[in-house]
Structures are given as structure tokens and as C-alpha cells.
Amino acid sequence: MNELAFSAPAERNKKPILDVLRTLLPAQGRALEIACGTGQHVVWFAANLPQWTWQPTDQTADLFPDIMVRIGEARLVNVQPPQLLNVLTGSWPNEYERHDLIYCANMLHIAPWACCAGLMRGAAEHLAPGGRLVTYGPYLEDEVPTAEGNLKFDAALRAENTDWGIRRREDVESVAHAAGLQLAARHAMPANNLLLVWQRPG
């Protein structure tokens, strides 16, 4: 059997992210992951937050077989089979479902800028009352010195694809505000990343 697709960064950051999620989330709820990639995060979160139901999604089904293997190996009953979701199309699975958590890690810097607006509009529409959108990854910030590693990473991304690049947190915040969401919390994370929490005002 072929080895499962594996992300070393996802393996490193899954515990620090979970530690923050534990402080944010109620005991149970419904979560939707966008851009789930290899499925390492959703399997880890589901195993450690068993009262939550998790729905992984991605824009392609290429890694769905690997995700299903991971779910099976972990014997998880609280993870739904992965589904397709492209934030640019505006077509979300289970259209009328509302989620207590929408989680998206490491997507904004390797996607066209229009995906930020698609993510924010979709999250605003599909969050349950009191629900939160959590985004994780590297950001540029006004008046905050950018780590040398992130500067090099940003240059490498833009050289690979002109539509890619580390986003300014303030630009993301403006797009979120236009969609009806506000930045509720900013958590500094290892390796010069941020975990940002978005929700409806009030």
C-alpha cells in the first residue's frame, strides 16, 4: 500500500492549534474544515474533541482516499467523509447546515486573493449564531516587524505564482468586515504564524 500523503508543518502545528481551540470552543458542536489537505488536522482535532462532529472539505478530491484511511485507522465516528468545496464558487456542501466552527489553515497565501472574500462571505452565511471562523497561517501586519523567514517565504510564493503571497492581516480584516465578520482574537503561534478568530459583531 502506498504511504499516505503527509505534511510535516501540519504535524508540527496540530497540537499548538488544538491548545488554542480548546480555549475557544464549547464542549460540543459542528465543525467544517476548509482546505483540509492531508486530513492530519481534522483527524487530530476529532480524536481530541470527540463531542464535536467534523466535516472536512477541499477544492479537489485528490487526497480524499488518504483522509478516509486516516479516519478509519483512528476509528473515528465523528468525522464525515470529505466533500468538495471551492470558496470561489459559492457552492458549499449541505447548503443549509450551519456550523459552530469553520476552520481554515494555510490557504490564503497559496490561493488567489479572491478566495479571501469567498471564504469570508461563505463563513458569514454558514456560521451558526455565536459561531466562529478560525484562520491559521502566516500574515504580514502593519507596525509589526515581519520575520526574515516569512519575508523569504513570501518572495518564494510570489515567484512561484503571482496570485500567491502572504496576506496583510489588515487587508483580510477589511474583507471580513465587508462580509459581516470582525476580528475577535489574535493568537501568536509558533514559527511566526497567527491564529485569528472571526465572528459576527455582538
Short mmCIF file of C-alpha atoms in Angstrom, two decimals:
data_model
loop_
_atom_site.label_atom_id
_atom_site.label_comp_id
_atom_site.label_asym_id
_atom_site.label_seq_id
_atom_site.Cartn_x
_atom_site.Cartn_y
_atom_site.Cartn_z
CA MET A 1 0.00 0.00 0.00
CA ASN A 2 1.29 3.48 -0.85
CA GLU A 3 2.27 5.76 2.01
CA LEU A 4 -0.29 8.38 2.96
CA ALA A 5 0.30 11.96 1.90
CA PHE A 6 1.97 13.73 4.81
CA SER A 7 2.53 17.36 5.76
CA ALA A 8 5.35 17.98 8.23
CA PRO A 9 4.11 21.50 9.11
CA ALA A 10 0.61 20.15 9.81
CA GLU A 11 2.12 17.54 12.11
CA ARG A 12 4.13 20.18 13.97
CA ASN A 13 1.38 22.74 14.42
CA LYS A 14 -1.61 20.50 15.16
CA LYS A 15 -1.04 20.47 18.93
CA PRO A 16 -0.50 24.25 19.36
CA ILE A 17 -3.62 24.89 17.29
CA LEU A 18 -5.65 22.40 19.33
CA ASP A 19 -4.45 24.05 22.55
CA VAL A 20 -5.97 27.35 21.37
CA LEU A 21 -9.15 25.74 20.05
CA ARG A 22 -9.76 24.19 23.48
CA THR A 23 -9.89 27.70 24.96
CA LEU A 24 -12.33 28.93 22.29
CA LEU A 25 -14.83 26.15 21.78
CA PRO A 26 -17.75 24.86 23.81
CA ALA A 27 -17.88 21.21 24.78
CA GLN A 28 -19.66 20.14 21.61
CA GLY A 29 -20.65 21.43 18.21
CA ARG A 30 -20.38 21.09 14.44
CA ALA A 31 -17.16 21.99 12.64
CA LEU A 32 -16.37 22.45 8.96
CA GLU A 33 -12.74 22.41 7.79
CA ILE A 34 -11.87 24.20 4.55
CA ALA A 35 -8.76 23.19 2.57
CA CYS A 36 -8.25 20.09 4.70
CA GLY A 37 -5.28 18.85 2.67
CA THR A 38 -3.92 15.57 4.04
CA GLY A 39 -6.55 15.36 6.79
CA GLN A 40 -3.98 15.34 9.59
CA HIS A 41 -5.61 18.28 11.36
CA VAL A 42 -9.20 17.07 11.18
CA VAL A 43 -8.27 13.59 12.44
CA TRP A 44 -6.24 15.05 15.31
CA PHE A 45 -8.94 17.51 16.31
CA ALA A 46 -11.71 14.92 16.07
CA ALA A 47 -9.80 12.47 18.23
CA ASN A 48 -9.19 15.10 20.90
CA LEU A 49 -12.59 16.82 20.71
CA PRO A 50 -14.83 13.77 20.40
CA GLN A 51 -18.07 15.62 21.17
CA TRP A 52 -17.60 17.65 18.01
CA THR A 53 -18.72 16.48 14.56
CA TRP A 54 -16.23 17.32 11.81
CA GLN A 55 -16.76 17.83 8.08
CA PRO A 56 -13.50 18.06 6.08
CA THR A 57 -13.58 19.71 2.65
CA ASP A 58 -11.14 20.61 -0.10
CA GLN A 59 -11.30 22.01 -3.62
CA THR A 60 -10.08 18.73 -5.14
CA ALA A 61 -10.69 15.11 -4.19
CA ASP A 62 -7.09 14.04 -4.80
CA LEU A 63 -6.34 13.32 -1.13
CA PHE A 64 -9.80 12.11 -0.09
CA PRO A 65 -8.75 8.42 -0.17
CA ASP A 66 -5.87 9.18 2.20
CA ILE A 67 -8.21 11.08 4.52
CA MET A 68 -10.62 8.16 4.61
CA VAL A 69 -7.74 5.84 5.53
CA ARG A 70 -6.70 8.17 8.35
CA ILE A 71 -10.26 8.33 9.65
CA GLY A 72 -10.51 4.55 9.57
CA GLU A 73 -7.16 3.97 11.23
CA ALA A 74 -8.13 6.32 14.06
CA ARG A 75 -11.54 4.59 14.34
CA LEU A 76 -13.31 7.92 14.43
CA VAL A 77 -17.09 8.09 14.24
CA ASN A 78 -17.31 11.89 14.47
CA VAL A 79 -15.72 12.72 11.09
CA GLN A 80 -17.86 12.80 7.97
CA PRO A 81 -16.45 11.70 4.58
CA PRO A 82 -14.65 14.62 2.90
CA GLN A 83 -16.57 16.72 0.41
CA LEU A 84 -15.66 19.18 -2.32
CA LEU A 85 -15.73 22.89 -1.51
CA ASN A 86 -14.23 25.69 -3.58
CA VAL A 87 -14.75 29.03 -1.85
CA LEU A 88 -14.68 30.82 -5.21
CA THR A 89 -17.79 29.05 -6.48
CA GLY A 90 -20.02 29.93 -3.53
CA SER A 91 -21.38 26.36 -3.52
CA TRP A 92 -20.91 24.82 -0.08
CA PRO A 93 -21.83 21.24 0.85
CA ASN A 94 -25.00 20.70 2.87
CA GLU A 95 -26.02 24.20 1.88
CA TYR A 96 -28.47 24.79 4.72
CA GLU A 97 -26.29 23.46 7.53
CA ARG A 98 -24.84 25.92 10.00
CA HIS A 99 -21.52 25.35 11.76
CA ASP A 100 -20.30 26.34 15.20
CA LEU A 101 -16.73 26.38 13.87
CA ILE A 102 -15.36 26.93 10.38
CA TYR A 103 -11.63 26.23 10.31
CA CYS A 104 -9.21 27.12 7.52
CA ALA A 105 -5.43 26.71 7.85
CA ASN A 106 -2.70 27.72 5.42
CA MET A 107 -4.95 28.51 2.47
CA LEU A 108 -4.96 32.27 1.99
CA HIS A 109 -1.30 32.58 1.00
CA ILE A 110 -1.46 29.78 -1.61
CA ALA A 111 -4.71 30.85 -3.24
CA PRO A 112 -5.83 33.83 -5.33
CA TRP A 113 -6.75 36.90 -3.26
CA ALA A 114 -10.39 36.48 -4.34
CA CYS A 115 -10.50 33.34 -2.18
CA CYS A 116 -10.31 35.53 0.93
CA ALA A 117 -13.59 37.22 0.03
CA GLY A 118 -15.14 33.87 -0.86
CA LEU A 119 -14.09 32.41 2.48
CA MET A 120 -15.42 35.35 4.48
CA ARG A 121 -18.75 35.55 2.62
CA GLY A 122 -19.30 31.81 2.90
CA ALA A 123 -18.37 31.73 6.56
CA ALA A 124 -20.70 34.61 7.36
CA GLU A 125 -23.52 32.72 5.66
CA HIS A 126 -22.83 29.29 7.12
CA LEU A 127 -21.85 30.04 10.72
CA ALA A 128 -24.41 29.22 13.38
CA PRO A 129 -25.38 32.01 15.80
CA GLY A 130 -22.35 32.57 18.01
CA GLY A 131 -20.16 30.51 15.68
CA ARG A 132 -16.56 31.37 14.82
CA LEU A 133 -14.32 31.26 11.80
CA VAL A 134 -10.72 30.38 12.67
CA THR A 135 -7.93 31.03 10.18
CA TYR A 136 -4.33 29.98 10.71
CA GLY A 137 -1.13 30.78 8.85
CA PRO A 138 1.47 33.48 8.23
CA TYR A 139 0.38 37.11 7.94
CA LEU A 140 2.00 40.47 7.36
CA GLU A 141 0.94 43.14 9.85
CA ASP A 142 1.27 46.92 9.92
CA GLU A 143 3.63 48.10 12.66
CA VAL A 144 4.74 44.51 13.40
CA PRO A 145 8.19 43.59 12.05
CA THR A 146 7.99 40.66 9.65
CA ALA A 147 10.22 37.70 10.48
CA GLU A 148 13.01 37.12 7.96
CA GLY A 149 11.69 33.63 7.32
CA ASN A 150 8.26 34.97 6.37
CA LEU A 151 9.81 37.58 4.04
CA LYS A 152 11.70 34.83 2.21
CA PHE A 153 8.60 32.61 2.18
CA ASP A 154 6.51 35.44 0.72
CA ALA A 155 9.07 36.10 -2.02
CA ALA A 156 9.23 32.40 -2.87
CA LEU A 157 5.43 32.15 -3.07
CA ARG A 158 5.13 35.16 -5.37
CA ALA A 159 7.93 33.83 -7.58
CA GLU A 160 6.10 30.52 -7.91
CA ASN A 161 2.67 32.05 -8.58
CA THR A 162 1.87 35.74 -8.93
CA ASP A 163 -1.58 35.13 -7.37
CA TRP A 164 0.02 33.83 -4.16
CA GLY A 165 1.68 35.57 -1.24
CA ILE A 166 1.40 36.18 2.48
CA ARG A 167 -1.60 38.46 3.11
CA ARG A 168 -1.71 41.60 5.24
CA ARG A 169 -3.83 40.93 8.28
CA GLU A 170 -5.38 44.37 7.89
CA ASP A 171 -6.45 43.59 4.31
CA VAL A 172 -8.02 40.33 5.43
CA GLU A 173 -9.76 42.20 8.24
CA SER A 174 -11.22 44.68 5.76
CA VAL A 175 -12.58 41.88 3.57
CA ALA A 176 -14.03 40.14 6.63
CA HIS A 177 -15.72 43.36 7.75
CA ALA A 178 -17.34 43.75 4.33
CA ALA A 179 -18.76 40.24 4.73
CA GLY A 180 -20.16 41.00 8.19
CA LEU A 181 -17.40 39.48 10.34
CA GLN A 182 -15.00 41.10 12.75
CA LEU A 183 -11.66 40.04 14.20
CA ALA A 184 -12.41 38.84 17.72
CA ALA A 185 -9.00 37.49 18.75
CA ARG A 186 -5.39 37.27 17.55
CA HIS A 187 -3.17 34.49 18.85
CA ALA A 188 0.56 34.45 18.12
CA MET A 189 1.64 30.92 17.24
CA PRO A 190 4.95 29.09 16.77
CA ALA A 191 7.01 29.58 13.59
CA ASN A 192 5.74 33.16 13.08
CA ASN A 193 2.14 32.17 12.38
CA LEU A 194 -1.10 33.63 13.68
CA LEU A 195 -4.40 32.06 14.64
CA LEU A 196 -7.18 34.57 14.01
CA VAL A 197 -10.75 34.27 15.29
CA TRP A 198 -13.57 35.90 13.34
CA GLN A 199 -17.23 36.26 14.30
CA ARG A 200 -20.28 38.42 13.77
CA PRO A 201 -20.34 41.64 15.81
CA GLY A 202 -22.29 41.43 19.04
#
